[in-house]
Coordinates of C-alpha atoms and ligand atoms in Angstrom, one line a residue:
X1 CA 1.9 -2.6 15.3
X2 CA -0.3 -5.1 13.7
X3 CA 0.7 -7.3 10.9
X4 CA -0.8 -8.9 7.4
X5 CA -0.1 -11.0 5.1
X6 CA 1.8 -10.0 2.2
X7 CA 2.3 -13.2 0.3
X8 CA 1.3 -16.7 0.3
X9 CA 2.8 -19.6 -1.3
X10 CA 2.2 -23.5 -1.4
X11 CA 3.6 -26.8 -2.8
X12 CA 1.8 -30.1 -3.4
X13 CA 3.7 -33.8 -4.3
X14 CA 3.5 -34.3 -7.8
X15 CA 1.9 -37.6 -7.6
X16 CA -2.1 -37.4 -7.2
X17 CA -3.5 -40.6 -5.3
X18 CA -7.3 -41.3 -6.3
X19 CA -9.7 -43.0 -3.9
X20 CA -9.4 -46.0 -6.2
X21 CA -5.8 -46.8 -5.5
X22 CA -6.7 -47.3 -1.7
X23 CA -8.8 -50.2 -2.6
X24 CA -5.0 -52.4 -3.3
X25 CA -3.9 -51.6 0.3
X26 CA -7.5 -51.9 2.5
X27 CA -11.1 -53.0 1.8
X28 CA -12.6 -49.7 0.5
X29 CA -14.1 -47.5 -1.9
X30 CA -14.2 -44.7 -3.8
X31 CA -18.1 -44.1 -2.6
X32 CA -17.5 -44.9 0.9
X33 CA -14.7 -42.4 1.0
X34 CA -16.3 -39.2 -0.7
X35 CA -19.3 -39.5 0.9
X36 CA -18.1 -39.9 4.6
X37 CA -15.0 -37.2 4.3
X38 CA -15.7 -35.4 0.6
X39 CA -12.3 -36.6 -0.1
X40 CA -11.6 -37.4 -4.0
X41 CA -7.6 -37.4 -4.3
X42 CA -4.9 -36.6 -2.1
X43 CA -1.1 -35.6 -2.9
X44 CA 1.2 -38.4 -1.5
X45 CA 5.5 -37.7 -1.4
X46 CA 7.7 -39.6 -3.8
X47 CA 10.7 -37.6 -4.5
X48 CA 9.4 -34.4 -2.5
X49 CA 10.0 -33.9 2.0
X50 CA 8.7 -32.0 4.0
X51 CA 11.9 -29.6 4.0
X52 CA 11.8 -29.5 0.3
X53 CA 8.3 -28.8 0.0
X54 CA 8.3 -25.8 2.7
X55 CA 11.2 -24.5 0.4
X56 CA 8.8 -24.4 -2.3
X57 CA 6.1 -23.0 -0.6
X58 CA 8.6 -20.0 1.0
X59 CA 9.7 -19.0 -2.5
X60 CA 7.0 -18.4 -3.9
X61 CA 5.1 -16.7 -1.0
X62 CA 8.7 -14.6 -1.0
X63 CA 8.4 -14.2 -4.9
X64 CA 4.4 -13.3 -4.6
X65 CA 5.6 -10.5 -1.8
X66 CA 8.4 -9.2 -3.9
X67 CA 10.7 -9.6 -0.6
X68 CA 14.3 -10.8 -0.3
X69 CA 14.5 -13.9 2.1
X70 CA 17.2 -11.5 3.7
X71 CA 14.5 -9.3 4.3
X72 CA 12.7 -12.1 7.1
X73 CA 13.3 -11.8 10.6
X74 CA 11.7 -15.2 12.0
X75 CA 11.0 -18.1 10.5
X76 CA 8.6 -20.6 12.0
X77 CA 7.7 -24.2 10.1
X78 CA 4.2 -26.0 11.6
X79 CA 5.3 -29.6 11.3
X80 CA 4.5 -33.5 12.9
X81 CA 6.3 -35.0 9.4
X82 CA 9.7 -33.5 9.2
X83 CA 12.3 -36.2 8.1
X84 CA 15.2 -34.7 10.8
X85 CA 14.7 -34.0 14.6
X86 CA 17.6 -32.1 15.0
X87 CA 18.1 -29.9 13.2
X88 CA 14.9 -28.3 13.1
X89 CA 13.1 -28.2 9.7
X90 CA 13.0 -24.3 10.3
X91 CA 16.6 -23.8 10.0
X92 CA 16.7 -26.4 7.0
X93 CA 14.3 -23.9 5.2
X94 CA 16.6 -21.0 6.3
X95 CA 19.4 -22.5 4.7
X96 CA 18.3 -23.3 1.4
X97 CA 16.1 -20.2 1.0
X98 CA 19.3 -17.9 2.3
X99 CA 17.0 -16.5 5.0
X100 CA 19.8 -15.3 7.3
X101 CA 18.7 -12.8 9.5
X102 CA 15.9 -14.8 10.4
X103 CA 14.9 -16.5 13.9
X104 CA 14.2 -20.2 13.3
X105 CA 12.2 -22.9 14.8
X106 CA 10.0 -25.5 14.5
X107 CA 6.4 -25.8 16.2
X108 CA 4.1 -28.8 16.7
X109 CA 0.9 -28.5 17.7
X110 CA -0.7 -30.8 15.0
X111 CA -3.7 -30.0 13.1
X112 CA -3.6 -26.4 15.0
X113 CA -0.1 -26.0 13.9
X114 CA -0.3 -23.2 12.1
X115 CA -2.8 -21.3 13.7
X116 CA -0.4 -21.8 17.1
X117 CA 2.2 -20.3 14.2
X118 CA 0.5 -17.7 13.2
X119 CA -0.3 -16.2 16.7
X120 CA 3.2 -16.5 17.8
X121 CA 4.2 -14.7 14.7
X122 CA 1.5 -11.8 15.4
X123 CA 2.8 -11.6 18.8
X124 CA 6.2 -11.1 17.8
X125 CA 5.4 -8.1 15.5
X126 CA 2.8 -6.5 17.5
X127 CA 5.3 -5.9 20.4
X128 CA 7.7 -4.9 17.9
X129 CA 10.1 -7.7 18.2
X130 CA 10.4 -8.7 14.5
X131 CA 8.9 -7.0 11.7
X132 CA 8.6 -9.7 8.8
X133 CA 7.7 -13.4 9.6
X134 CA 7.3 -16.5 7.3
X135 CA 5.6 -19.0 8.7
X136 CA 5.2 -22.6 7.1
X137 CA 2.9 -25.3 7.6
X138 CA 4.5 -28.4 6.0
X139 CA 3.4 -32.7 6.7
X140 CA 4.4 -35.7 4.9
X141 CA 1.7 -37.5 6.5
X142 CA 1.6 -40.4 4.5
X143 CA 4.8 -41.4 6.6
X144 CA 2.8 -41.4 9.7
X145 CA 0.2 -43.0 8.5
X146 CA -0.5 -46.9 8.8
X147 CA -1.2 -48.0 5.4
X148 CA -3.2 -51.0 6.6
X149 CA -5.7 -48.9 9.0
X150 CA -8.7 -48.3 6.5
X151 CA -10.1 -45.9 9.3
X152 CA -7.2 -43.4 9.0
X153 CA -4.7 -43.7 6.0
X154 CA -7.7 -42.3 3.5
X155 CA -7.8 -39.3 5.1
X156 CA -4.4 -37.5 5.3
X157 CA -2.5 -35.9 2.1
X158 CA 0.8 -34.5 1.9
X159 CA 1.9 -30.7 1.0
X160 CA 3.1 -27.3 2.6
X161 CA 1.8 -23.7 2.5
X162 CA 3.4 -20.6 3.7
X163 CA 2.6 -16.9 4.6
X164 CA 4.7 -14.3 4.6
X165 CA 3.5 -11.1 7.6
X166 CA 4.7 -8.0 7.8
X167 CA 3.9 -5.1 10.2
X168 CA 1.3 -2.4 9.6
X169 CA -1.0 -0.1 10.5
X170 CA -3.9 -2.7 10.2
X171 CA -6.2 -3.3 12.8
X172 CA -4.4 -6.0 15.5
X173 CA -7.4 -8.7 16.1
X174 CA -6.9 -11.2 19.6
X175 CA -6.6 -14.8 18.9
X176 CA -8.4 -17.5 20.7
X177 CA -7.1 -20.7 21.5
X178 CA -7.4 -24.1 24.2
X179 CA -5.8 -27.3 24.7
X180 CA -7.1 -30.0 26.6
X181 CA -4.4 -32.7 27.6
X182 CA -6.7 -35.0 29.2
X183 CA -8.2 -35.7 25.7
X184 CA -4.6 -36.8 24.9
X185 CA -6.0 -40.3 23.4
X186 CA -8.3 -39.4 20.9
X187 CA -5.1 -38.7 18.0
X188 CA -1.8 -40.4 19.1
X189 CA 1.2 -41.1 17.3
X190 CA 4.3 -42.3 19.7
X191 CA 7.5 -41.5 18.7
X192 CA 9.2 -44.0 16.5
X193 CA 12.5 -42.9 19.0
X194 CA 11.2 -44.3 22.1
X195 CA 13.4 -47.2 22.9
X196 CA 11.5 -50.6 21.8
X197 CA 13.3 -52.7 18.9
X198 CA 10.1 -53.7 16.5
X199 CA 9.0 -50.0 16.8
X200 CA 9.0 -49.5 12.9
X201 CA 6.5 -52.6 12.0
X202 CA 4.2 -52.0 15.0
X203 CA 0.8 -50.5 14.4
X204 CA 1.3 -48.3 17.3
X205 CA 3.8 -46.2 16.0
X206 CA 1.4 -45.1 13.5
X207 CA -1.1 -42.4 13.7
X208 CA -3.8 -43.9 15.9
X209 CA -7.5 -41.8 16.3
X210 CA -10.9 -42.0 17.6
X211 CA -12.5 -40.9 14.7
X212 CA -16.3 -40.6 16.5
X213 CA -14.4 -38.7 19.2
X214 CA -12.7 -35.9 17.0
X215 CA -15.4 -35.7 15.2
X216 CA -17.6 -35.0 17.8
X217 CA -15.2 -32.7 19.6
X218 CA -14.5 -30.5 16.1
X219 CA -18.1 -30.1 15.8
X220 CA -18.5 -28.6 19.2
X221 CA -15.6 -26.6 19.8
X222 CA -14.9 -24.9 16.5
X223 CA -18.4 -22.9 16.3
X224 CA -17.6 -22.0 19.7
X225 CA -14.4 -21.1 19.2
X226 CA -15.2 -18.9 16.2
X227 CA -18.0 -17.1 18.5
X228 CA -15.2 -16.7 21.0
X229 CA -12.5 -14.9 18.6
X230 CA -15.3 -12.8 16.9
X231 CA -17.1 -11.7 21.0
X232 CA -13.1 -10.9 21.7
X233 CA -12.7 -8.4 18.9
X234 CA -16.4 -7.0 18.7
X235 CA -17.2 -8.2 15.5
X236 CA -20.7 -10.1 14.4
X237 CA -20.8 -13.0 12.2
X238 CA -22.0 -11.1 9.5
X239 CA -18.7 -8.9 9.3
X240 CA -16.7 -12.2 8.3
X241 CA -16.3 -13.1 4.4
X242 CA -15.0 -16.6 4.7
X243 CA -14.3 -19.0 7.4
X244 CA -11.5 -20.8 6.5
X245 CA -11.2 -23.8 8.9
X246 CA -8.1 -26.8 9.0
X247 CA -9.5 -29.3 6.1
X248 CA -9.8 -32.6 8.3
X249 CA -13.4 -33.6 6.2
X250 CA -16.4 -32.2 4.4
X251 CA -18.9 -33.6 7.2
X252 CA -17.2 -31.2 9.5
X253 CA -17.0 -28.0 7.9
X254 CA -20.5 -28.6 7.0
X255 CA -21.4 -29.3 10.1
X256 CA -19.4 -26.1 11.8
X257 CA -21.9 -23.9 9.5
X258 CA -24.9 -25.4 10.1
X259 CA -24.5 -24.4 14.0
X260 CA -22.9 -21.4 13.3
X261 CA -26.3 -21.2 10.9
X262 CA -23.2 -19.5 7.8
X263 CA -24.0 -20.4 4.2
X264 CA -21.7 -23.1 3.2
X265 CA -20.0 -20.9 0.6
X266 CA -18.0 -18.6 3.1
X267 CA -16.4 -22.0 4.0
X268 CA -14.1 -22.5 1.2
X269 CA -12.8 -26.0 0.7
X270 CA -9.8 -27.9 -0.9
X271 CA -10.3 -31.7 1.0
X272 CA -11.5 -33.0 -2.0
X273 CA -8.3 -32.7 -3.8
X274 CA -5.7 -32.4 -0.9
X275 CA -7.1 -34.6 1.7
X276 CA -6.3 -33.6 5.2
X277 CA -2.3 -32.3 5.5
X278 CA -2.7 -31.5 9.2
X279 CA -0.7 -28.0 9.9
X280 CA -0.8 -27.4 5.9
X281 CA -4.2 -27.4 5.0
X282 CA -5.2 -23.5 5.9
X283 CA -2.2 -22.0 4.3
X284 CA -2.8 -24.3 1.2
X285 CA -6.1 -23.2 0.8
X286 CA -5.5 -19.6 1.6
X287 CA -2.9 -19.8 -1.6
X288 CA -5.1 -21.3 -3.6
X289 CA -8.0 -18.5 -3.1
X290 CA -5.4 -15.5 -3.1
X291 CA -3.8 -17.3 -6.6
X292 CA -7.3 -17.8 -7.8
X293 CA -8.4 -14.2 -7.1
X294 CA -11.3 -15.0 -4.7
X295 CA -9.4 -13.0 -1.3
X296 CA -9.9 -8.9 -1.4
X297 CA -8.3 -5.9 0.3
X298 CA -10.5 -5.2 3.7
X299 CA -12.0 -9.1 3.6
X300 CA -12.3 -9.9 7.4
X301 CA -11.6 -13.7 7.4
X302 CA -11.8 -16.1 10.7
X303 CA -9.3 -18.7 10.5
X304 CA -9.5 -22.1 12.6
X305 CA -7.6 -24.8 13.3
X306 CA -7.8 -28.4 15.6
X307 CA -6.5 -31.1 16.1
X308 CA -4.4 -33.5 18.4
X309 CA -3.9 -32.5 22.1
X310 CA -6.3 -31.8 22.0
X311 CA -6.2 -28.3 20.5
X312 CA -8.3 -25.7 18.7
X313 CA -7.6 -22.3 18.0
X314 CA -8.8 -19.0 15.5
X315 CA -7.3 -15.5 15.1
X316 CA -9.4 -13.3 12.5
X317 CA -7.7 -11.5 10.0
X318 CA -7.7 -8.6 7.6
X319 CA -6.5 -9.4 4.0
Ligands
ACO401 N1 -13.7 -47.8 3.9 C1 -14.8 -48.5 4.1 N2 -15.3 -48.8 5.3 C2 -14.7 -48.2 6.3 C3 -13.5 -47.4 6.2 C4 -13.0 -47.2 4.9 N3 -12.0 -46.4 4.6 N4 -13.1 -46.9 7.4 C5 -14.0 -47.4 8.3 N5 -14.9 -48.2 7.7 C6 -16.0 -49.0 8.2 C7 -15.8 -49.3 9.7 O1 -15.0 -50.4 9.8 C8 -17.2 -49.5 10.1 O2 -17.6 -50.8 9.7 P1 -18.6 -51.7 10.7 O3 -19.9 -50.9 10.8 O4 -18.7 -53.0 9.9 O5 -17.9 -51.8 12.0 C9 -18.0 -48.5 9.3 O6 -17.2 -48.2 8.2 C10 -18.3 -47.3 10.1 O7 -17.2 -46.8 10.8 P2 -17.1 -45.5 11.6 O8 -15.8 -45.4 12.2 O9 -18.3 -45.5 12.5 O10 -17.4 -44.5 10.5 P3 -17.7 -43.0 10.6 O11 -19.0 -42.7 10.0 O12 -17.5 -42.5 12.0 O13 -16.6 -42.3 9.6 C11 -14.6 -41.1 9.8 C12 -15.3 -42.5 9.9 C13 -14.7 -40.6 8.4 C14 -13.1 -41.3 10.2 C15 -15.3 -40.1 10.8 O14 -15.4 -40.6 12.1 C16 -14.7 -38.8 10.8 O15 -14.8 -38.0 9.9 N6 -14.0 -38.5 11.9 C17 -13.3 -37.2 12.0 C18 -11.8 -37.6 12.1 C19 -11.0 -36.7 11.3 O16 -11.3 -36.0 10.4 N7 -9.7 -36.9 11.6 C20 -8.7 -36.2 10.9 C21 -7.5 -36.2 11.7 S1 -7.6 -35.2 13.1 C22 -7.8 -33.7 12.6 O17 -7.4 -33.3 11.5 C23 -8.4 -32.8 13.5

């Protein structure tokens, strides 16, 4: 019993951060940061969290389904950001949404997040354990950021998108996915929990990366990837509408179709006005093609996602 997705849903912070307002907190510009990531604004928290935007984002994925949040049987949220450990940001969302039947936890595998999501998810419904999942990708990452590290803070934004799956008689497509641990140091972030006194004022406790190094490492392992999860499921290149990859920059995705020799418009992109918001950057952009009317019934789409770990991952889907 494979599964698709029925509805999709996303929130963004009301308050829109241009490239200009970096220049009070580091030694930057506006032309320095388009050109090397394509990012023009990002949405940055205020009043919003990372529960209260998932909430957002389930409703109206729920709403754009016409389902009940009665009706979901396991709820996963894709999350680095969430403003409680315990309880999980999963059951928070299951609370205030009234989801009660559902199973809930909370996932972290970073920028891969949701991708890791999604194939649990599909997994779950295709051996017939749960017939409807919601899975939420949802970062404040301008709480992990250090706002003095000119190398990092411009690229992240804030915001949650969510799908909603149910089973059916579509097509079940293999995932493909890797981790490699020993690459542990190119994104770090230590826990903020770990014992030392100054931990809050200390750049280490910020979102540290080696931005040569993930770059590098994106640009190699998502074509190959993608050629992976296609080879698995015999399908050719030319079967897939759009490749819809985790929005880290521009230079990347353009540099993912160039070796996989795609015309850069079946890689959507939203970095320019959501920076990168880790786990909820694919289901953002999926909402905002499905909302804009750009996604059609029988569209085989690759999805990718990777980040920290390290990790990188794609599943192919049918909308
Ligand atoms: N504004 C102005 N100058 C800057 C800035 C900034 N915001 N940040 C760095 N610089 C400077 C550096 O200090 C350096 O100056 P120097 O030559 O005087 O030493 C110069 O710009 C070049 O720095 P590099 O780090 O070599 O710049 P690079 O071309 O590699 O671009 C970037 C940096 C954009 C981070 C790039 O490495 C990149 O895109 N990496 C991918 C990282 C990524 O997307 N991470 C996302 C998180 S992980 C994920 O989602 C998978």
């Amino acid at each position: 019993m494979a599964a698709f997705i029925c509805g999709t849903g996303s929130c963004l912070p009301a308050y829109r951060m241009t490239n200009e307002e970096w220049t009070q907190y580091v030694e930057t510009s506006d032309a320095w940061i388009r050109e090397r990531t394509g990012i023009e604004s990002r949405h940055i928290v205020r009043e919003e969290t990372c529960v209260s935007m998932a909430v957002q984002a389930a409703k109206s994925a729920l709403e754009q389904a016409d389902m009940e949040a009665g009706e979901i049987d396991l709820l996963v949220v894709s999350t680095i950001s969430a403003e409680h450990i315990l309880p999980c940001a999963a059951c928070e969302v299951q609370q205030q949404i009234g989801a009660a039947n559902a199973v809930c936890f909370d996932l972290n595998a970073a920028c891969s997040g949701f991708l890791m999501a999604y194939h649990t998810a599909l997994s779950g419904i295709e051996t017939g354990m749960y017939k409807t999942a919601l899975i939420i990708g949802s970062e404040c990452m301008s709480h992990l950021m250090n706002w003095k590290d000119r190398g990092t803070c411009i690229l992240f934004g804030d915001g949650a998108g969510a799908v909603i799956l149910k089973n059916s008689s579509r097509p079940f497509y293999l995932p493909a996915g890797h981790s490699d641990g020993s690459k542990k140091d190119a994104l770090l972030l230590r826990s903020r929990h770990s014992g030392e006194i100054d931990n809050f004022t200390d750049p280490q406790y910020y979102m540290q990366m080696d931005g040569q190094a993930v770059f590098k490492f994106a640009v190699r392992q998502v074509p190959e990837v993608i050629r992976e999860v296609l080879k698995k499921n015999g399908l050719k290149q030319e079967d897939i509408r759009f490749f819809i990859l985790h929005q880290a920059n521009r230079r990347i995705t353009e540099a993912v179709a160039r070796h996989l020799k795609e015309p850069l418009d079946k890689f959507p992109m939203n970095v320019d006005h959501c920076g990168n918001t880790s786990s909820a950057s694919i289901p953002i952009l999926l909402d905002e093609m499905n909302r804009k009317g750009e996604l059609h019934r029988g569209d085989k789409i690759v999805l990718a996602g990777f980040g920290a770990g390290l990790t990188w991952s794609a599943a192919v889907l049918e909308w």
